[in-house]
Short mmCIF file of C-alpha atoms in Angstrom, two decimals:
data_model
loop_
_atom_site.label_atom_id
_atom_site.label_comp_id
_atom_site.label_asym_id
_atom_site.label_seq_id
_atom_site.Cartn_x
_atom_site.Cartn_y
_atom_site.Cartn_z
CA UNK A 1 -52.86 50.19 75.55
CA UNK A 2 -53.38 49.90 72.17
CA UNK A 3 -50.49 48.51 69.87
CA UNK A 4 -48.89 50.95 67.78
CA UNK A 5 -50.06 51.76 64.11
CA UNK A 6 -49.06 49.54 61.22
CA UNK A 7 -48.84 50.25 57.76
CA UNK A 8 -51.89 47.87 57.26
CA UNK A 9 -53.74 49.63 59.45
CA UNK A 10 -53.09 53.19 58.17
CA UNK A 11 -53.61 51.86 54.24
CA UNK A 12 -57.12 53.00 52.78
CA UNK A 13 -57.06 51.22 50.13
CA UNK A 14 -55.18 49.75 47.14
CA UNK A 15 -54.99 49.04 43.58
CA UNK A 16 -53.64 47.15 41.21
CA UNK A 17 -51.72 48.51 37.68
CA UNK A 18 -51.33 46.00 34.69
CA UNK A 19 -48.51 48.05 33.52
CA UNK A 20 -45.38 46.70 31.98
CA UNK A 21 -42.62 49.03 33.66
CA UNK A 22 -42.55 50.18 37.32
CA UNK A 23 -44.00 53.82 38.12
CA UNK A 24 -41.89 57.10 37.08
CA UNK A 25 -44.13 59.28 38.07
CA UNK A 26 -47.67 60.76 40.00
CA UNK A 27 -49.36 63.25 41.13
CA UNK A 28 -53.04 63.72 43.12
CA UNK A 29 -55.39 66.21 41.49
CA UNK A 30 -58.57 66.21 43.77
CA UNK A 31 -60.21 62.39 43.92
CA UNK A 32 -57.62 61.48 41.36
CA UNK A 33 -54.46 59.74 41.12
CA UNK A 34 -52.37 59.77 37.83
CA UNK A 35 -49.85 57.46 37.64
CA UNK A 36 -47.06 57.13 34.82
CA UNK A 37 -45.98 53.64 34.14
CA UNK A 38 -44.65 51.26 31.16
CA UNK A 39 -46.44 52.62 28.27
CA UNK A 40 -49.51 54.10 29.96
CA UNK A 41 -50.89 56.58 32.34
CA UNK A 42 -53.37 55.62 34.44
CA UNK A 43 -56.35 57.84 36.70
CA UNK A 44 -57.04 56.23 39.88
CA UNK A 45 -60.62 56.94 41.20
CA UNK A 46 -59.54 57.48 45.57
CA UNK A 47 -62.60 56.97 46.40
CA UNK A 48 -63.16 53.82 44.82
CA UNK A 49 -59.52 53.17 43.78
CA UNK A 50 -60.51 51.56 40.35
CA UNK A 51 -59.76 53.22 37.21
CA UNK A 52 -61.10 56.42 36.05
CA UNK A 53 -58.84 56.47 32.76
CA UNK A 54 -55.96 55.29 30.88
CA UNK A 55 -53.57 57.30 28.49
CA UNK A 56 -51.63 55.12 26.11
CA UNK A 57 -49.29 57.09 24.33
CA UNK A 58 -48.64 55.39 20.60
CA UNK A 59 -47.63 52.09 22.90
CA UNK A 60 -44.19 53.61 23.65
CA UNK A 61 -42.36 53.33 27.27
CA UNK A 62 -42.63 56.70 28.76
CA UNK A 63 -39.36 57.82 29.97
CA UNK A 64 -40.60 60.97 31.85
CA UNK A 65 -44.19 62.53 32.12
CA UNK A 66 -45.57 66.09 34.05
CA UNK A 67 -48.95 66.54 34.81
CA UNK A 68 -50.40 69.73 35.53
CA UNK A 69 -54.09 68.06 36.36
CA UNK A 70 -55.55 71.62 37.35
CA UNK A 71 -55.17 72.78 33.66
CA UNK A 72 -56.38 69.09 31.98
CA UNK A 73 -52.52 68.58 31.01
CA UNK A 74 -50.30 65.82 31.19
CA UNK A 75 -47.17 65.77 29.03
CA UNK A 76 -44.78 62.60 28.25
CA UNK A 77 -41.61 62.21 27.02
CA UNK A 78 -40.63 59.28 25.06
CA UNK A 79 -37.70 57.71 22.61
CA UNK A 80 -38.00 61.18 20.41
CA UNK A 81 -40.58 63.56 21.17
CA UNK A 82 -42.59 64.88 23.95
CA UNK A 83 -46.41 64.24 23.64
CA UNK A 84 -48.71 67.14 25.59
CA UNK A 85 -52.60 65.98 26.22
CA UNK A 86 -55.24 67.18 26.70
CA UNK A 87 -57.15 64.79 29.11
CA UNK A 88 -60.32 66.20 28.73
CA UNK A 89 -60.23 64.28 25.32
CA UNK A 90 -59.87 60.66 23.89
CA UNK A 91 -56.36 59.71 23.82
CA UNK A 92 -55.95 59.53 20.00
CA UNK A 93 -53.63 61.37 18.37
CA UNK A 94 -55.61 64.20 16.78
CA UNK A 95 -56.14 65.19 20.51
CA UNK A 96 -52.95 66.35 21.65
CA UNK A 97 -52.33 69.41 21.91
CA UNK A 98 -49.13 69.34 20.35
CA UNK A 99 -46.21 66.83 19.34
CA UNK A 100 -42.91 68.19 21.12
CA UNK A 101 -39.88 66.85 18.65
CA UNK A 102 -36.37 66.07 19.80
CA UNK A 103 -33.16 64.79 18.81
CA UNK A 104 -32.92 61.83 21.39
CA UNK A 105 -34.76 60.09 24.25
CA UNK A 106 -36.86 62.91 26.42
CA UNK A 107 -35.55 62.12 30.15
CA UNK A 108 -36.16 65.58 31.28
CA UNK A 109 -39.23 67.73 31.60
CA UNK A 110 -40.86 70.86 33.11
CA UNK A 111 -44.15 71.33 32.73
CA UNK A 112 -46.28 74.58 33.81
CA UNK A 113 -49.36 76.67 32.79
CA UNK A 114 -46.83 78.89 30.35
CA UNK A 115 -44.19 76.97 29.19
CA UNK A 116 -43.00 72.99 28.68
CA UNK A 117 -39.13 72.89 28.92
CA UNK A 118 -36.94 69.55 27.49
CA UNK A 119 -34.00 67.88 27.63
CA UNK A 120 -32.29 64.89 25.81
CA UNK A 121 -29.42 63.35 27.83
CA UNK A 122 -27.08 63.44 24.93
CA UNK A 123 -28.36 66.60 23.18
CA UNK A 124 -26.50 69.54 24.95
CA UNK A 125 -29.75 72.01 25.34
CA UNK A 126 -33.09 72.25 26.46
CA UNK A 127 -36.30 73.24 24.61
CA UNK A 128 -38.85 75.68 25.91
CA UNK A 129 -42.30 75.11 23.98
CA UNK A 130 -45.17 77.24 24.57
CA UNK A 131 -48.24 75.18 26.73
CA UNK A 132 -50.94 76.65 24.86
CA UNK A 133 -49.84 76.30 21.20
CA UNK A 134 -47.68 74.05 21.43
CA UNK A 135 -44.88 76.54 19.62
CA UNK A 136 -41.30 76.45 19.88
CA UNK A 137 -39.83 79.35 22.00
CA UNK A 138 -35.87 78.67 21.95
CA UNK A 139 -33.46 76.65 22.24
CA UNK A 140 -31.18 76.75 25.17
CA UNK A 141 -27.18 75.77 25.06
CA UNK A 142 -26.59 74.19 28.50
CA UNK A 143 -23.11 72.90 27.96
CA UNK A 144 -19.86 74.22 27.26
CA UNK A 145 -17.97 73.09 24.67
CA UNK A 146 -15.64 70.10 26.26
CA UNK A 147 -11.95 69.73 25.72
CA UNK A 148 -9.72 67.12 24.70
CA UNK A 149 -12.63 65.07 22.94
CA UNK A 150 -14.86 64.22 25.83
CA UNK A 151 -18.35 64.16 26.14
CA UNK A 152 -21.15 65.80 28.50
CA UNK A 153 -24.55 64.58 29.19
CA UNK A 154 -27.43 65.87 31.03
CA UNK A 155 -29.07 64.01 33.86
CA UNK A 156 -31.02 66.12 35.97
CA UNK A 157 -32.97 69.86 35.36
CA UNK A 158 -35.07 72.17 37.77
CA UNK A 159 -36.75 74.98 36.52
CA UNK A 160 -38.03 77.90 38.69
CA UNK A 161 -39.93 80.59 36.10
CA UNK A 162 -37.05 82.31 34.21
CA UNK A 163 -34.02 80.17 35.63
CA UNK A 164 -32.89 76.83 34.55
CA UNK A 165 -30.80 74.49 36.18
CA UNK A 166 -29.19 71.75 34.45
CA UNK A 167 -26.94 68.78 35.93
CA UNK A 168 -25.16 66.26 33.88
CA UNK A 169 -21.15 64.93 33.45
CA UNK A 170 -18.55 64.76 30.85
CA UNK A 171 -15.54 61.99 30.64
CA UNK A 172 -13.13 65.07 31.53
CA UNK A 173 -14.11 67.39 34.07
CA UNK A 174 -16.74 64.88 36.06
CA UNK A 175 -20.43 66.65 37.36
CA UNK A 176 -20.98 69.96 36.00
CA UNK A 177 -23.91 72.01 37.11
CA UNK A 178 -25.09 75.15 34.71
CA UNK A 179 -27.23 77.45 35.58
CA UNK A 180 -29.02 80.16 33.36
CA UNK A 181 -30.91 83.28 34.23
CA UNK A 182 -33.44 85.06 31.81
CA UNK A 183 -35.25 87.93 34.11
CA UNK A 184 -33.86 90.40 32.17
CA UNK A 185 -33.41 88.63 29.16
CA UNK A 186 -36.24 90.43 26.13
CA UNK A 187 -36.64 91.32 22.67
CA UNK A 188 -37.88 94.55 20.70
CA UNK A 189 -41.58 94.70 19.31
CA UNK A 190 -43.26 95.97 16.34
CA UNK A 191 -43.68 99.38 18.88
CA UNK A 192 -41.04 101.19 19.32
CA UNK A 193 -39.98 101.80 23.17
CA UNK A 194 -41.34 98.63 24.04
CA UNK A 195 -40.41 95.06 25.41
CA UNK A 196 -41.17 91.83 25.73
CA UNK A 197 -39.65 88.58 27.91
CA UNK A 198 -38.43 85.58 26.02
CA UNK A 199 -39.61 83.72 28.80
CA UNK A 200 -41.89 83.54 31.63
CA UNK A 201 -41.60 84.78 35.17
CA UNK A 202 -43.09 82.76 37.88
CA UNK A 203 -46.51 83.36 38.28
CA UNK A 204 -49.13 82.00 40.54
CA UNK A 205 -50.97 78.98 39.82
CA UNK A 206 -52.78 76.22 41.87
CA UNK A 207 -51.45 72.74 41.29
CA UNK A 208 -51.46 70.79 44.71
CA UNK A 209 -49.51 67.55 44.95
#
């Protein structure tokens, strides 16, 4: 009977990252592997699981990153801005798509086909950018104003289309969850009788894990 399965036995292969933080993030995109770690993101070749590419953006630890590899995309957050990339390209600066500015360290991000959405811890609110230009949509309260002095952060978002969830804490009134709805949220046009959504609804797009 044969023993059962180890790890050893099940593992393909392997591969080493000179990196100088621990992974935050990854995500498979066909025969590639991106990984987010320390100041770089790095494309692992499956096949031959060497390296395919590396992203180093400006040499600053990146505190959160989304990839959307199906649409060439990969967006990082770092100490004051989000950078989105176009990976097609050379990873100097003239080829992102856009720089993202915030008021504090990016921890949170959402990135999809229509929209990138933000969040500082300390900030209060949430930024939606457009993907494709790289424009500023809104800006989102998602606190509430906090009594007697204390503070809020925000530690944790999900984002499904038009509704935002955002988790965080304040010194007063412990975990707080907010959430937000904009289905029916719009705004009037140039024509008259007609409408258009702030934001987008969820739509379909392919972007296996």
């Amino acid at each position: 009977m044969a023993p059962p399965s180890s790890v050893s036995s099940s593992c393909v292969g392997g591969a080493h990252l000179n990196s100088s933080g621990p992974p935050i993030a990854i995500k498979c995109y066909e025969s590639l592997c991106y990984i987010a770690a320390g100041s770089e993101v790095t494309a692992i070749d499956l096949r031959t699981m060497k390296k395919a590419s590396v992203l180093a953006p400006r040499n600053q630890r990146i505190l959160s990153c989304e990839m959307l590899p199906s649409e060439w995309l990969i967006c990082t957050g770092i100490k004051d801005k989000a950078l989105l990339w176009d990976i097609r390209k050379s990873q100097e600066l003239k080829h992102t798509v856009a720089e993202l500015h915030s008021d504090g360290p990016v921890t949170l991000l959402h990135l999809d086909p229509y929209k990138v959405v933000m969040g500082a811890p300390w900030d209060g609110q949430v930024h939606v950018w457009e993907t494709r230009t790289g424009h500023l949509v809104n800006r989102l309260s998602c606190d509430e104003p906090v009594k007697s002095g204390g503070r809020s952060t925000m530690s944790a978002m999900a984002v499904d289309g038009c509704r935002i969830v955002t988790a965080g804490s304040s010194s007063t009134r412990g975990s707080l969850l907010h959430y937000q709805d904009f289905l029916r949220s719009s705004v009037p046009v140039a024509l008259p009788g007609k409408e258009v959504s702030k934001f987008w609804g969820s739509q379909e797009y392919d972007d296996e894990d």
